[in-house]
Amino acid sequence: EDQVTQSPEALRLQEGESSSLNCSYTVSGLRGLFWYRQDPGKGPEFLFTLYSAGEEKEKERLKATLTKKESFLHITAPKPEDSATYLCAVQAGHSGYALNFGKGTSLLVTP
Amino acid sequence: DAGITQSPRHKVTETGTPVTLRCHQTENHRYMYWYRQDPGHGLRLIHYSYGVKDTDKGEVSDGYSVSRSKTEDFLLTLESATSSQTSVYFCAISSVDSNQPQHFGDGTRLSIL
């Protein structure tokens, strides 16, 4: 059975304090690993897709990396507007089109 | 932003009543999905569609049915709502290749009393 585990559940950072969020997964036949950001009362907003171990993607203060067992979302010098819940999801070859989501990491960045 | 509209955005209803949620897209994407999001759980797939009149079940499909008579509309129906179906429901779409990212609507908050 596919499993996606995100840690920590919640993270509080000072503005400018860099950190990383973790997404560990077990899946047979990974087709893609997706990162989303979700603000309160909104739907998930797509950030990155990673397809193979060693791949990295960057966007502003965010950088996502992928190994065979986990993905990291690195946040460099975060700002209060980076506060949100960050969701990780995997898509496996055997499940067709479904995304299997982790429970998310709630990030709060204080001034 | 992907052109996805969910309606209604909020609904309160009683146990045993039928409920239909609508997802409308303007992107002409082939794939459409319904998820539910509950505290302590990740987003969970209810049903998905890979074309007009082509649908399949997801992880938590019991008690739900779907229909897609037009590319742009995907309906989720609770035939007889139960309190366990109180949740936030999200519609998502993705383009031709199924491992393209899914883009989400802003959700429908459904409360069943």
Coordinates of C-alpha atoms in Angstrom, one line a residue:
Chain A
E1 CA 0.0 0.0 0.0
D2 CA 1.3 3.5 -0.9
Q3 CA 2.1 5.7 2.0
V4 CA 3.1 9.4 2.2
T5 CA 4.3 10.8 5.6
Q6 CA 5.1 14.4 6.1
S7 CA 7.1 15.9 8.9
P8 CA 6.9 17.9 11.0
E9 CA 3.1 18.3 11.3
A10 CA 3.7 22.0 12.3
L11 CA 6.7 24.3 12.1
R12 CA 7.1 27.8 13.4
L13 CA 10.0 29.9 12.0
Q14 CA 11.3 33.4 12.5
E15 CA 11.4 35.5 9.3
G16 CA 14.7 34.7 7.6
E17 CA 15.2 31.4 9.4
S18 CA 15.7 28.7 6.8
S19 CA 14.4 25.2 7.2
S20 CA 13.3 22.0 5.4
L21 CA 10.0 20.1 5.3
N22 CA 10.2 16.3 4.7
C23 CA 8.0 14.0 2.7
S24 CA 8.8 10.3 3.0
Y25 CA 7.0 7.9 0.7
T26 CA 6.7 4.2 -0.1
V27 CA 5.2 3.5 -3.5
S28 CA 5.6 0.9 -6.2
G29 CA 6.4 2.6 -9.5
L30 CA 6.6 6.3 -8.8
R31 CA 5.3 8.4 -11.7
G32 CA 5.7 11.8 -10.0
L33 CA 5.9 13.5 -6.6
F34 CA 4.0 16.8 -6.3
W35 CA 4.3 19.7 -3.9
Y36 CA 1.3 22.0 -3.2
R37 CA 0.8 25.0 -1.0
Q38 CA -2.7 25.5 0.6
D39 CA -3.9 28.7 2.2
P40 CA -6.9 28.7 4.7
G41 CA -10.2 28.5 2.8
K42 CA -8.5 27.9 -0.5
G43 CA -7.7 24.9 -2.7
P44 CA -4.2 23.5 -3.0
E45 CA -1.9 25.5 -5.3
F46 CA 0.6 23.6 -7.4
L47 CA 4.3 24.3 -6.7
F48 CA 6.5 21.5 -8.2
T49 CA 6.6 18.1 -9.8
L50 CA 9.6 15.8 -9.4
Y51 CA 9.9 12.7 -11.5
S52 CA 13.2 11.0 -10.7
A53 CA 15.7 10.7 -7.9
G54 CA 18.3 13.5 -8.0
E55 CA 15.9 16.0 -9.6
E56 CA 15.6 19.5 -8.1
K57 CA 13.3 22.4 -8.8
E58 CA 13.3 26.0 -7.5
K59 CA 10.9 28.8 -7.3
E60 CA 11.7 32.0 -5.4
R61 CA 12.6 30.9 -1.8
L62 CA 11.5 27.3 -2.3
K63 CA 13.6 24.4 -3.5
A64 CA 12.3 20.8 -3.8
T65 CA 14.5 17.8 -4.0
L66 CA 13.9 14.1 -4.5
T67 CA 15.5 10.8 -3.5
K68 CA 14.3 7.3 -3.9
K69 CA 12.6 7.4 -0.5
E70 CA 11.9 11.0 0.3
S71 CA 11.5 14.6 -0.9
F72 CA 12.5 17.8 0.9
L73 CA 11.0 21.2 0.5
H74 CA 13.7 23.7 1.5
I75 CA 12.6 27.2 2.4
T76 CA 15.4 29.8 2.3
A77 CA 15.0 33.0 4.3
P78 CA 11.2 32.7 4.6
K79 CA 8.8 35.6 4.9
P80 CA 5.5 35.8 6.7
E81 CA 3.7 35.4 3.4
D82 CA 5.2 31.9 3.1
S83 CA 2.9 30.8 6.0
A84 CA 0.6 28.1 4.7
T85 CA 0.1 24.3 4.7
Y86 CA 2.4 22.5 2.4
L87 CA 1.2 19.2 0.9
C88 CA 3.1 16.4 -0.7
A89 CA 1.5 13.9 -3.0
V90 CA 2.7 10.9 -5.0
Q91 CA 1.4 9.4 -8.2
A92 CA 2.1 5.7 -8.7
G93 CA 2.1 3.8 -11.9
H94 CA -0.3 1.2 -10.7
S95 CA -3.0 3.7 -9.5
G96 CA -3.6 5.3 -12.8
Y97 CA -4.5 8.9 -12.2
A98 CA -4.8 9.2 -8.4
L99 CA -2.7 11.4 -6.2
N100 CA -2.0 10.0 -2.8
F101 CA -1.5 13.0 -0.4
G102 CA 0.3 13.3 2.9
K103 CA -1.4 15.1 5.8
G104 CA 0.6 18.3 5.3
T105 CA 3.0 20.5 7.2
S106 CA 1.5 23.7 8.6
L107 CA 4.2 26.5 8.4
L108 CA 4.0 29.7 10.4
V109 CA 6.6 32.4 9.7
T110 CA 6.6 35.2 12.2
P111 CA 8.1 38.7 11.7
Chain B
D1 CA -5.3 30.6 -12.1
A2 CA -6.9 27.5 -13.6
G3 CA -10.5 28.2 -14.5
I4 CA -12.3 26.0 -12.0
T5 CA -15.5 27.0 -10.3
Q6 CA -17.1 24.9 -7.6
S7 CA -20.7 25.5 -6.5
P8 CA -22.1 26.0 -4.0
R9 CA -19.1 27.2 -1.9
H10 CA -21.0 26.5 1.3
K11 CA -24.0 24.2 2.1
V12 CA -25.7 23.1 5.2
T13 CA -28.2 20.3 4.9
E14 CA -29.9 17.5 6.9
T15 CA -29.1 13.8 7.1
G16 CA -30.9 11.8 4.5
T17 CA -31.3 14.5 1.9
P18 CA -29.7 14.3 -1.6
V19 CA -26.9 16.8 -2.3
T20 CA -25.2 17.6 -5.6
L21 CA -22.0 19.5 -5.9
R22 CA -20.9 21.0 -9.2
C23 CA -17.5 21.5 -10.7
H24 CA -17.2 23.6 -13.8
Q25 CA -13.9 24.1 -15.8
T26 CA -13.1 26.4 -18.7
E27 CA -9.7 24.8 -19.5
N28 CA -11.1 22.0 -21.7
H29 CA -9.0 19.5 -19.6
R30 CA -9.8 15.8 -20.1
Y31 CA -9.3 14.7 -16.5
M32 CA -11.5 15.8 -13.5
Y33 CA -11.4 14.6 -9.9
W34 CA -13.3 14.9 -6.7
Y35 CA -11.4 14.8 -3.3
R36 CA -12.5 15.3 0.2
Q37 CA -10.4 16.9 2.9
D38 CA -10.9 16.2 6.6
P39 CA -8.8 17.0 9.7
G40 CA -6.2 14.4 10.4
H41 CA -6.4 13.0 6.9
G42 CA -4.8 14.0 3.7
L43 CA -6.9 14.8 0.6
R44 CA -8.6 11.6 -0.4
L45 CA -9.9 10.7 -3.9
I46 CA -13.6 10.0 -4.2
H47 CA -14.1 9.6 -7.9
Y48 CA -12.4 10.7 -11.1
S49 CA -13.3 11.1 -14.8
Y50 CA -11.1 10.6 -17.8
G51 CA -13.6 11.8 -20.4
V52 CA -17.2 12.5 -21.0
K53 CA -19.2 9.6 -19.5
D54 CA -16.0 7.9 -18.4
T55 CA -15.6 7.7 -14.6
D56 CA -14.0 5.5 -12.0
K57 CA -14.0 5.0 -8.3
G58 CA -11.3 6.4 -5.9
E59 CA -10.3 5.4 -2.4
V60 CA -13.5 6.7 -0.6
S61 CA -16.3 6.3 -3.1
D62 CA -18.9 4.6 -0.9
G63 CA -22.0 6.8 -0.7
Y64 CA -21.1 9.0 -3.6
S65 CA -21.9 9.0 -7.3
V66 CA -20.6 11.1 -10.2
S67 CA -21.7 12.1 -13.6
R68 CA -19.9 13.9 -16.5
S69 CA -22.2 14.6 -19.5
K70 CA -20.0 17.5 -20.8
T71 CA -16.3 18.1 -20.8
E72 CA -16.6 21.2 -18.6
D73 CA -18.9 19.8 -15.9
F74 CA -18.3 17.1 -13.3
L75 CA -21.1 16.5 -10.7
L76 CA -20.7 14.8 -7.3
T77 CA -23.9 13.5 -5.8
L78 CA -24.6 12.3 -2.2
E79 CA -27.8 10.3 -2.7
S80 CA -28.6 10.3 1.0
A81 CA -26.3 12.5 3.0
T82 CA -24.9 11.2 6.3
S83 CA -23.0 13.2 9.0
S84 CA -19.8 11.3 8.1
Q85 CA -19.9 13.1 4.8
T86 CA -19.4 16.5 6.4
S87 CA -16.2 17.7 4.8
V88 CA -14.6 20.1 2.4
Y89 CA -14.9 18.9 -1.1
F90 CA -12.3 19.8 -3.8
C91 CA -12.5 19.4 -7.5
A92 CA -9.3 19.1 -9.5
I93 CA -8.5 19.0 -13.2
S94 CA -5.5 18.0 -15.3
S95 CA -4.7 18.0 -18.9
V96 CA -4.1 15.2 -21.5
D97 CA -1.2 13.5 -19.8
S98 CA -2.5 12.0 -16.5
N99 CA 0.8 12.8 -14.6
Q100 CA 0.5 16.4 -15.4
P101 CA -0.2 18.4 -12.2
Q102 CA -3.7 18.6 -11.0
H103 CA -5.1 22.1 -10.4
F104 CA -7.7 22.6 -7.7
G105 CA -10.8 24.6 -7.2
D106 CA -11.4 26.5 -3.9
G107 CA -13.7 23.9 -2.5
T108 CA -17.2 23.4 -1.1
R109 CA -17.7 23.3 2.6
L110 CA -20.5 20.8 3.3
S111 CA -22.1 20.4 6.7
I112 CA -24.6 17.6 7.3
L113 CA -26.6 18.0 10.5

